[in-house]
mmCIF file of C-alpha atoms in Angstrom:
data_model
loop_
_atom_site.group_PDB
_atom_site.id
_atom_site.type_symbol
_atom_site.label_atom_id
_atom_site.label_comp_id
_atom_site.label_asym_id
_atom_site.label_seq_id
_atom_site.Cartn_x
_atom_site.Cartn_y
_atom_site.Cartn_z
ATOM 1 C CA UNK A 1 -15.398 -36.437 38.786
ATOM 2 C CA UNK A 2 -16.832 -32.855 38.331
ATOM 3 C CA UNK A 3 -15.427 -31.027 35.170
ATOM 4 C CA UNK A 4 -12.493 -28.828 36.247
ATOM 5 C CA UNK A 5 -13.756 -25.802 33.946
ATOM 6 C CA UNK A 6 -17.551 -25.127 33.480
ATOM 7 C CA UNK A 7 -18.960 -22.451 31.326
ATOM 8 C CA UNK A 8 -22.701 -21.930 31.204
ATOM 9 C CA UNK A 9 -24.545 -19.436 29.080
ATOM 10 C CA UNK A 10 -21.389 -17.101 29.090
ATOM 11 C CA UNK A 11 -21.830 -13.684 27.466
ATOM 12 C CA UNK A 12 -19.683 -10.899 27.037
ATOM 13 C CA UNK A 13 -20.857 -7.423 25.438
ATOM 14 C CA UNK A 14 -18.725 -4.373 24.829
ATOM 15 C CA UNK A 15 -20.245 -0.985 24.901
ATOM 16 C CA UNK A 16 -19.120 2.236 23.247
ATOM 17 C CA UNK A 17 -20.279 5.571 22.202
ATOM 18 C CA UNK A 18 -22.309 5.434 18.483
ATOM 19 C CA UNK A 19 -20.258 7.792 17.005
ATOM 20 C CA UNK A 20 -21.964 9.373 13.733
ATOM 21 C CA UNK A 21 -19.694 10.333 10.776
ATOM 22 C CA UNK A 22 -19.429 14.476 10.055
ATOM 23 C CA UNK A 23 -17.943 17.444 11.186
ATOM 24 C CA UNK A 24 -17.560 17.516 15.006
ATOM 25 C CA UNK A 25 -18.421 13.849 15.316
ATOM 26 C CA UNK A 26 -16.038 13.258 18.298
ATOM 27 C CA UNK A 27 -17.288 16.478 20.239
ATOM 28 C CA UNK A 28 -20.982 15.040 19.656
ATOM 29 C CA UNK A 29 -19.961 11.937 21.041
ATOM 30 C CA UNK A 30 -19.201 13.420 24.409
ATOM 31 C CA UNK A 31 -22.731 14.625 25.219
ATOM 32 C CA UNK A 32 -24.865 11.607 23.293
ATOM 33 C CA UNK A 33 -26.366 8.990 25.361
ATOM 34 C CA UNK A 34 -26.528 6.555 22.268
ATOM 35 C CA UNK A 35 -24.404 3.487 22.546
ATOM 36 C CA UNK A 36 -23.597 0.408 20.286
ATOM 37 C CA UNK A 37 -23.246 -2.632 21.878
ATOM 38 C CA UNK A 38 -20.957 -5.588 20.406
ATOM 39 C CA UNK A 39 -21.624 -9.235 21.616
ATOM 40 C CA UNK A 40 -18.328 -10.797 21.613
ATOM 41 C CA UNK A 41 -19.162 -14.104 23.155
ATOM 42 C CA UNK A 42 -22.981 -15.012 22.742
ATOM 43 C CA UNK A 43 -24.318 -17.298 25.388
ATOM 44 C CA UNK A 44 -21.698 -20.291 24.976
ATOM 45 C CA UNK A 45 -21.521 -23.227 27.349
ATOM 46 C CA UNK A 46 -19.185 -26.273 27.644
ATOM 47 C CA UNK A 47 -17.182 -28.374 30.046
ATOM 48 C CA UNK A 48 -13.589 -29.269 30.293
ATOM 49 C CA UNK A 49 -12.591 -32.505 32.251
ATOM 50 C CA UNK A 50 -9.404 -32.707 34.506
ATOM 51 C CA UNK A 51 -6.423 -33.917 32.129
ATOM 52 C CA UNK A 52 -7.986 -32.774 28.864
ATOM 53 C CA UNK A 53 -5.864 -31.235 26.020
ATOM 54 C CA UNK A 54 -8.581 -28.938 24.243
ATOM 55 C CA UNK A 55 -8.330 -27.128 20.869
ATOM 56 C CA UNK A 56 -10.202 -23.872 21.240
ATOM 57 C CA UNK A 57 -10.607 -22.836 17.544
ATOM 58 C CA UNK A 58 -12.072 -20.024 15.469
ATOM 59 C CA UNK A 59 -11.351 -17.236 12.890
ATOM 60 C CA UNK A 60 -10.077 -13.993 14.089
ATOM 61 C CA UNK A 61 -12.715 -11.953 15.899
ATOM 62 C CA UNK A 62 -14.551 -15.235 16.608
ATOM 63 C CA UNK A 63 -14.537 -14.463 20.614
ATOM 64 C CA UNK A 64 -11.614 -16.958 21.453
ATOM 65 C CA UNK A 65 -9.254 -14.383 23.096
ATOM 66 C CA UNK A 66 -12.515 -12.699 25.076
ATOM 67 C CA UNK A 67 -13.365 -16.185 26.429
ATOM 68 C CA UNK A 68 -9.704 -16.922 27.392
ATOM 69 C CA UNK A 69 -9.817 -13.600 29.287
ATOM 70 C CA UNK A 70 -13.019 -14.410 30.950
ATOM 71 C CA UNK A 71 -11.678 -17.953 32.111
ATOM 72 C CA UNK A 72 -8.294 -16.124 33.509
ATOM 73 C CA UNK A 73 -10.219 -13.513 35.613
ATOM 74 C CA UNK A 74 -8.975 -10.706 33.441
ATOM 75 C CA UNK A 75 -12.688 -9.700 31.890
ATOM 76 C CA UNK A 76 -15.716 -9.887 34.054
ATOM 77 C CA UNK A 77 -18.711 -11.500 31.772
ATOM 78 C CA UNK A 78 -21.897 -9.798 31.084
ATOM 79 C CA UNK A 79 -23.831 -12.771 31.975
ATOM 80 C CA UNK A 80 -23.512 -16.464 32.488
ATOM 81 C CA UNK A 81 -21.064 -18.239 34.810
ATOM 82 C CA UNK A 82 -17.716 -19.731 35.063
ATOM 83 C CA UNK A 83 -15.925 -22.027 37.233
ATOM 84 C CA UNK A 84 -12.320 -22.826 37.099
ATOM 85 C CA UNK A 85 -10.924 -25.465 39.682
ATOM 86 C CA UNK A 86 -13.955 -24.799 41.902
ATOM 87 C CA UNK A 87 -13.262 -21.034 41.701
ATOM 88 C CA UNK A 88 -14.979 -17.977 40.027
ATOM 89 C CA UNK A 89 -11.906 -16.385 38.456
ATOM 90 C CA UNK A 90 -12.541 -12.772 38.670
ATOM 91 C CA UNK A 91 -13.937 -13.183 42.177
ATOM 92 C CA UNK A 92 -10.808 -14.625 43.498
ATOM 93 C CA UNK A 93 -8.010 -13.479 41.260
ATOM 94 C CA UNK A 94 -5.154 -14.485 43.820
ATOM 95 C CA UNK A 95 -6.254 -18.030 44.323
ATOM 96 C CA UNK A 96 -7.108 -18.263 40.644
ATOM 97 C CA UNK A 97 -3.401 -17.309 39.672
ATOM 98 C CA UNK A 98 -2.142 -20.219 41.631
ATOM 99 C CA UNK A 99 -4.336 -22.539 39.393
ATOM 100 C CA UNK A 100 -3.431 -21.679 36.066
ATOM 101 C CA UNK A 101 -0.474 -21.029 33.787
ATOM 102 C CA UNK A 102 -0.858 -18.959 30.504
ATOM 103 C CA UNK A 103 1.419 -18.321 27.687
ATOM 104 C CA UNK A 104 0.456 -15.519 24.754
ATOM 105 C CA UNK A 105 2.389 -16.115 21.812
ATOM 106 C CA UNK A 106 3.059 -12.191 21.274
ATOM 107 C CA UNK A 107 3.506 -11.234 24.991
ATOM 108 C CA UNK A 108 6.083 -12.575 27.568
ATOM 109 C CA UNK A 109 6.160 -12.887 31.522
ATOM 110 C CA UNK A 110 9.631 -12.914 31.341
ATOM 111 C CA UNK A 111 11.933 -10.056 32.554
ATOM 112 C CA UNK A 112 13.360 -8.468 29.544
ATOM 113 C CA UNK A 113 17.018 -7.519 30.728
ATOM 114 C CA UNK A 114 17.784 -10.486 32.821
ATOM 115 C CA UNK A 115 19.299 -13.629 32.232
ATOM 116 C CA UNK A 116 16.294 -16.447 31.357
ATOM 117 C CA UNK A 117 17.451 -18.227 34.538
ATOM 118 C CA UNK A 118 16.756 -15.140 36.947
ATOM 119 C CA UNK A 119 13.217 -14.793 35.509
ATOM 120 C CA UNK A 120 12.642 -18.405 36.838
ATOM 121 C CA UNK A 121 14.206 -17.706 39.846
ATOM 122 C CA UNK A 122 11.794 -14.865 40.474
ATOM 123 C CA UNK A 123 9.010 -16.662 39.717
ATOM 124 C CA UNK A 124 10.085 -19.271 42.263
ATOM 125 C CA UNK A 125 10.130 -16.781 45.018
ATOM 126 C CA UNK A 126 6.693 -15.225 43.961
ATOM 127 C CA UNK A 127 5.228 -18.670 44.041
ATOM 128 C CA UNK A 128 6.931 -19.810 47.339
ATOM 129 C CA UNK A 129 8.392 -23.036 45.948
ATOM 130 C CA UNK A 130 10.433 -25.089 47.604
ATOM 131 C CA UNK A 131 14.054 -25.036 46.505
ATOM 132 C CA UNK A 132 14.379 -28.711 45.862
ATOM 133 C CA UNK A 133 11.060 -28.969 43.930
ATOM 134 C CA UNK A 134 12.096 -26.068 41.941
ATOM 135 C CA UNK A 135 15.403 -27.443 40.932
ATOM 136 C CA UNK A 136 13.779 -30.764 40.253
ATOM 137 C CA UNK A 137 11.404 -29.109 38.068
ATOM 138 C CA UNK A 138 13.754 -26.729 36.271
ATOM 139 C CA UNK A 139 16.093 -29.769 35.313
ATOM 140 C CA UNK A 140 13.100 -31.768 33.939
ATOM 141 C CA UNK A 141 12.003 -28.839 31.713
ATOM 142 C CA UNK A 142 15.592 -27.909 30.938
ATOM 143 C CA UNK A 143 16.036 -31.242 29.440
ATOM 144 C CA UNK A 144 12.794 -31.628 27.474
ATOM 145 C CA UNK A 145 13.024 -28.083 25.756
ATOM 146 C CA UNK A 146 16.879 -27.867 25.485
ATOM 147 C CA UNK A 147 17.194 -24.783 27.360
ATOM 148 C CA UNK A 148 21.002 -25.612 28.717
ATOM 149 C CA UNK A 149 22.545 -23.324 25.587
ATOM 150 C CA UNK A 150 20.470 -20.063 26.267
ATOM 151 C CA UNK A 151 19.660 -20.319 29.956
ATOM 152 C CA UNK A 152 22.016 -17.719 31.113
ATOM 153 C CA UNK A 153 21.274 -15.199 27.953
ATOM 154 C CA UNK A 154 19.356 -12.243 28.639
ATOM 155 C CA UNK A 155 15.757 -12.287 27.377
ATOM 156 C CA UNK A 156 16.203 -9.441 24.994
ATOM 157 C CA UNK A 157 18.672 -11.486 23.230
ATOM 158 C CA UNK A 158 16.663 -14.664 22.905
ATOM 159 C CA UNK A 159 14.974 -15.774 19.598
ATOM 160 C CA UNK A 160 11.263 -15.920 19.383
ATOM 161 C CA UNK A 161 11.408 -19.628 19.469
ATOM 162 C CA UNK A 162 13.809 -19.542 22.656
ATOM 163 C CA UNK A 163 11.698 -17.016 24.316
ATOM 164 C CA UNK A 164 8.741 -19.324 23.820
ATOM 165 C CA UNK A 165 10.361 -22.188 25.434
ATOM 166 C CA UNK A 166 11.362 -19.887 28.415
ATOM 167 C CA UNK A 167 7.824 -18.878 28.639
ATOM 168 C CA UNK A 168 6.535 -22.110 28.632
ATOM 169 C CA UNK A 169 8.574 -23.412 31.614
ATOM 170 C CA UNK A 170 7.835 -19.880 33.427
ATOM 171 C CA UNK A 171 4.095 -20.976 33.244
ATOM 172 C CA UNK A 172 4.529 -24.311 34.558
ATOM 173 C CA UNK A 173 7.236 -24.214 37.189
ATOM 174 C CA UNK A 174 4.679 -23.878 39.973
ATOM 175 C CA UNK A 175 2.911 -26.800 38.575
ATOM 176 C CA UNK A 176 -0.686 -25.166 37.855
ATOM 177 C CA UNK A 177 -3.352 -27.700 37.178
ATOM 178 C CA UNK A 178 -4.538 -25.736 33.913
ATOM 179 C CA UNK A 179 -2.717 -24.131 31.319
ATOM 180 C CA UNK A 180 -3.904 -21.824 28.757
ATOM 181 C CA UNK A 181 -1.923 -21.595 25.350
ATOM 182 C CA UNK A 182 -2.597 -18.628 23.181
ATOM 183 C CA UNK A 183 -1.085 -19.257 19.864
ATOM 184 C CA UNK A 184 2.197 -20.681 21.180
ATOM 185 C CA UNK A 185 3.748 -21.786 17.954
ATOM 186 C CA UNK A 186 2.965 -18.654 15.867
ATOM 187 C CA UNK A 187 6.113 -17.692 13.803
ATOM 188 C CA UNK A 188 8.348 -20.450 14.918
ATOM 189 C CA UNK A 189 10.518 -22.540 12.930
ATOM 190 C CA UNK A 190 10.073 -26.560 12.782
ATOM 191 C CA UNK A 191 12.400 -27.181 15.456
ATOM 192 C CA UNK A 192 11.126 -25.036 17.708
ATOM 193 C CA UNK A 193 7.538 -26.165 17.207
ATOM 194 C CA UNK A 194 8.390 -29.500 17.804
ATOM 195 C CA UNK A 195 9.991 -28.848 21.081
ATOM 196 C CA UNK A 196 6.994 -26.805 22.270
ATOM 197 C CA UNK A 197 4.340 -29.701 21.162
ATOM 198 C CA UNK A 198 6.468 -32.401 22.953
ATOM 199 C CA UNK A 199 6.641 -30.069 26.131
ATOM 200 C CA UNK A 200 2.697 -29.540 26.063
ATOM 201 C CA UNK A 201 2.204 -33.518 25.380
ATOM 202 C CA UNK A 202 4.496 -34.565 28.293
ATOM 203 C CA UNK A 203 2.874 -32.240 30.683
ATOM 204 C CA UNK A 204 -0.445 -33.238 29.682
ATOM 205 C CA UNK A 205 0.072 -36.838 29.816
ATOM 206 C CA UNK A 206 2.493 -37.206 32.434
ATOM 207 C CA UNK A 207 1.152 -34.637 34.750
ATOM 208 C CA UNK A 208 -2.221 -34.673 33.885
ATOM 209 C CA UNK A 209 -2.136 -30.692 33.253
ATOM 210 C CA UNK A 210 -5.623 -29.656 31.563
ATOM 211 C CA UNK A 211 -4.357 -27.599 28.569
ATOM 212 C CA UNK A 212 -6.451 -25.235 26.571
ATOM 213 C CA UNK A 213 -4.750 -24.449 23.112
ATOM 214 C CA UNK A 214 -5.880 -21.401 20.880
ATOM 215 C CA UNK A 215 -3.981 -21.657 17.624
ATOM 216 C CA UNK A 216 -4.615 -21.186 13.721
ATOM 217 C CA UNK A 217 -1.896 -23.887 13.363
ATOM 218 C CA UNK A 218 -3.787 -27.290 12.416
ATOM 219 C CA UNK A 219 -0.693 -29.285 12.939
ATOM 220 C CA UNK A 220 -0.818 -28.343 16.665
ATOM 221 C CA UNK A 221 -4.406 -29.414 16.824
ATOM 222 C CA UNK A 222 -3.714 -32.834 14.737
ATOM 223 C CA UNK A 223 -0.854 -33.778 16.662
ATOM 224 C CA UNK A 224 -2.147 -32.643 20.210
ATOM 225 C CA UNK A 225 -5.893 -32.594 20.753
ATOM 226 C CA UNK A 226 -8.484 -35.202 20.749
ATOM 227 C CA UNK A 227 -11.222 -32.890 21.185
ATOM 228 C CA UNK A 228 -12.112 -29.299 20.028
ATOM 229 C CA UNK A 229 -14.385 -26.155 20.493
ATOM 230 C CA UNK A 230 -15.033 -24.353 17.411
ATOM 231 C CA UNK A 231 -16.478 -20.781 17.974
ATOM 232 C CA UNK A 232 -17.301 -18.113 15.311
ATOM 233 C CA UNK A 233 -19.352 -14.787 15.699
ATOM 234 C CA UNK A 234 -19.468 -15.517 19.599
ATOM 235 C CA UNK A 235 -21.236 -18.768 19.310
ATOM 236 C CA UNK A 236 -20.135 -22.497 19.159
ATOM 237 C CA UNK A 237 -20.275 -24.134 15.903
ATOM 238 C CA UNK A 238 -18.931 -27.623 17.026
ATOM 239 C CA UNK A 239 -17.800 -29.237 20.272
ATOM 240 C CA UNK A 240 -16.554 -32.780 20.025
ATOM 241 C CA UNK A 241 -13.790 -35.377 18.957
ATOM 242 C CA UNK A 242 -11.507 -34.184 15.935
ATOM 243 C CA UNK A 243 -12.224 -37.601 14.250
ATOM 244 C CA UNK A 244 -16.019 -37.204 14.621
ATOM 245 C CA UNK A 245 -15.583 -33.590 12.928
ATOM 246 C CA UNK A 246 -13.621 -35.057 9.919
ATOM 247 C CA UNK A 247 -16.275 -37.852 9.345
ATOM 248 C CA UNK A 248 -19.122 -35.428 9.768
ATOM 249 C CA UNK A 249 -17.581 -32.903 7.124
ATOM 250 C CA UNK A 250 -15.626 -34.553 4.846
ATOM 251 C CA UNK A 251 -17.585 -35.420 1.927
ATOM 252 C CA UNK A 252 -14.971 -36.975 -0.193
ATOM 253 C CA UNK A 253 -11.269 -38.693 -0.154
ATOM 254 C CA UNK A 254 -8.434 -39.000 -2.487
ATOM 255 C CA UNK A 255 -6.129 -42.045 -3.480
ATOM 256 C CA UNK A 256 -2.880 -41.494 -5.049
ATOM 257 C CA UNK A 257 -1.570 -44.297 -7.065
ATOM 258 C CA UNK A 258 1.937 -44.613 -8.509
ATOM 259 C CA UNK A 259 3.247 -46.716 -11.343
ATOM 260 C CA UNK A 260 6.329 -47.274 -13.736
ATOM 261 C CA UNK A 261 5.169 -49.773 -16.243
ATOM 262 C CA UNK A 262 2.417 -48.232 -17.838
ATOM 263 C CA UNK A 263 0.607 -44.740 -18.257
ATOM 264 C CA UNK A 264 -1.139 -43.604 -15.296
ATOM 265 C CA UNK A 265 -3.270 -41.228 -17.298
ATOM 266 C CA UNK A 266 -5.150 -44.256 -18.550
ATOM 267 C CA UNK A 267 -6.523 -45.533 -14.855
ATOM 268 C CA UNK A 268 -10.219 -45.408 -14.428
ATOM 269 C CA UNK A 269 -12.409 -46.593 -11.735
ATOM 270 C CA UNK A 270 -15.981 -46.938 -11.499
ATOM 271 C CA UNK A 271 -15.953 -46.253 -7.873
ATOM 272 C CA UNK A 272 -13.704 -42.949 -8.085
ATOM 273 C CA UNK A 273 -13.282 -40.004 -10.260
ATOM 274 C CA UNK A 274 -9.856 -39.169 -11.479
ATOM 275 C CA UNK A 275 -8.938 -35.728 -10.500
ATOM 276 C CA UNK A 276 -5.429 -35.273 -11.863
ATOM 277 C CA UNK A 277 -2.944 -37.598 -13.899
ATOM 278 C CA UNK A 278 0.332 -37.886 -15.392
ATOM 279 C CA UNK A 279 2.629 -40.482 -16.863
ATOM 280 C CA UNK A 280 3.633 -41.891 -13.327
ATOM 281 C CA UNK A 281 1.093 -40.731 -10.909
ATOM 282 C CA UNK A 282 -2.819 -40.353 -10.757
ATOM 283 C CA UNK A 283 -5.256 -39.070 -7.953
ATOM 284 C CA UNK A 284 -8.846 -40.246 -7.901
ATOM 285 C CA UNK A 285 -11.422 -39.222 -5.545
ATOM 286 C CA UNK A 286 -14.328 -41.116 -4.162
ATOM 287 C CA UNK A 287 -17.258 -40.675 -1.620
ATOM 288 C CA UNK A 288 -16.474 -42.780 1.523
ATOM 289 C CA UNK A 289 -20.322 -42.794 2.410
ATOM 290 C CA UNK A 290 -21.060 -44.770 -0.864
ATOM 291 C CA UNK A 291 -17.699 -46.544 -1.262
ATOM 292 C CA UNK A 292 -15.569 -48.199 1.629
ATOM 293 C CA UNK A 293 -11.815 -47.577 0.880
ATOM 294 C CA UNK A 294 -10.883 -51.434 0.673
ATOM 295 C CA UNK A 295 -13.286 -51.742 -2.093
ATOM 296 C CA UNK A 296 -11.536 -48.910 -4.300
ATOM 297 C CA UNK A 297 -8.093 -49.907 -3.177
ATOM 298 C CA UNK A 298 -9.178 -53.870 -4.493
ATOM 299 C CA UNK A 299 -10.542 -52.419 -7.613
ATOM 300 C CA UNK A 300 -7.463 -50.639 -8.539
ATOM 301 C CA UNK A 301 -4.693 -52.921 -7.483
ATOM 302 C CA UNK A 302 -6.476 -55.829 -9.267
ATOM 303 C CA UNK A 303 -6.584 -54.100 -12.677
ATOM 304 C CA UNK A 304 -3.328 -52.087 -12.823
ATOM 305 C CA UNK A 305 0.303 -52.874 -11.783
ATOM 306 C CA UNK A 306 0.485 -50.297 -9.042
ATOM 307 C CA UNK A 307 3.849 -49.827 -7.602
ATOM 308 C CA UNK A 308 2.719 -47.490 -4.734
ATOM 309 C CA UNK A 309 -0.670 -46.394 -3.266
ATOM 310 C CA UNK A 310 -1.797 -44.108 -0.514
ATOM 311 C CA UNK A 311 -5.002 -42.761 0.733
ATOM 312 C CA UNK A 312 -4.904 -39.349 1.893
ATOM 313 C CA UNK A 313 -6.248 -38.309 5.262
ATOM 314 C CA UNK A 314 -8.800 -35.338 5.151
ATOM 315 C CA UNK A 315 -6.995 -32.027 5.908
ATOM 316 C CA UNK A 316 -8.327 -30.402 9.178
ATOM 317 C CA UNK A 317 -7.882 -26.938 7.988
ATOM 318 C CA UNK A 318 -10.197 -27.628 4.954
ATOM 319 C CA UNK A 319 -12.857 -29.482 7.193
ATOM 320 C CA UNK A 320 -12.852 -26.422 9.535
ATOM 321 C CA UNK A 321 -13.205 -23.974 6.579
ATOM 322 C CA UNK A 322 -15.926 -25.853 5.406
ATOM 323 C CA UNK A 323 -17.593 -25.775 8.578
ATOM 324 C CA UNK A 324 -17.166 -21.926 8.800
ATOM 325 C CA UNK A 325 -18.693 -21.758 5.423
ATOM 326 C CA UNK A 326 -21.742 -23.937 6.020
ATOM 327 C CA UNK A 327 -22.725 -22.162 9.465
ATOM 328 C CA UNK A 328 -23.344 -18.835 8.546
ATOM 329 C CA UNK A 329 -24.242 -16.597 11.602
ATOM 330 C CA UNK A 330 -28.094 -16.341 10.193
ATOM 331 C CA UNK A 331 -27.966 -20.264 10.246
ATOM 332 C CA UNK A 332 -26.973 -20.300 13.787
#
């Protein structure tokens, strides 16, 4: 099956006048031909299969939003090609709009002064939805996202979490096969984040909706994504499985042991280094490439009366931070 999104050698450059500092700089810029070119996206290529849920990650200014805008047809690339559901987004904006849904964390597609339900009905009419299909789909989404208590409230009176849930429904009412999510959980409380993650997981698994998630919240990625594309300075640093990313860049792991019958500060191991300890708990660090986890666990449990032991999973945020540090622009 061909990929539903295919990006090849995609580049986007922005050109502006090269304004030199000094008196009358603004006036001189009106007459100069000097231009400054900024490359926001620099020849990236990737594919996304139907039904995938991809994390599209990178620091601020990495080129994420510019890429998403080219995928949605808002921007025209300087060079390279993009196809989304068999269409070139910026050449056939109307057909492309029916193939995609989009939620941007700090912007809304809802009507500010109208009740949330009225916004949904306007979208129903805009996309010529069958009334029965609309009612069924809205009922399903209302149940998953708990919209009942505020669906008749004007959008201006909704909390950020409520408004984001409304935006998700608005983006998926007409059942587009592709959903773009740009920071959908930014600024939300734990309950709202949980509801949104549940909804995204449901439409991805149950409806085979392809989801491209841009976020700085690594919990979103850990809970939802199996594969990530990491971009920085307009270039792709990593594309692949989340667990493989951890395995590739995690050089140490921690084991935390708890005890009650002896002083944990006396714990030692030939296979691990103690990094912190007090009377009841010790944390040891080891190299998983040299020593397997069971070997360290067996060594500790066979020599000490340990009451509890846990192996800490590598933190994805730390892994990505290490990736940014190691892969400088000059190295790429």
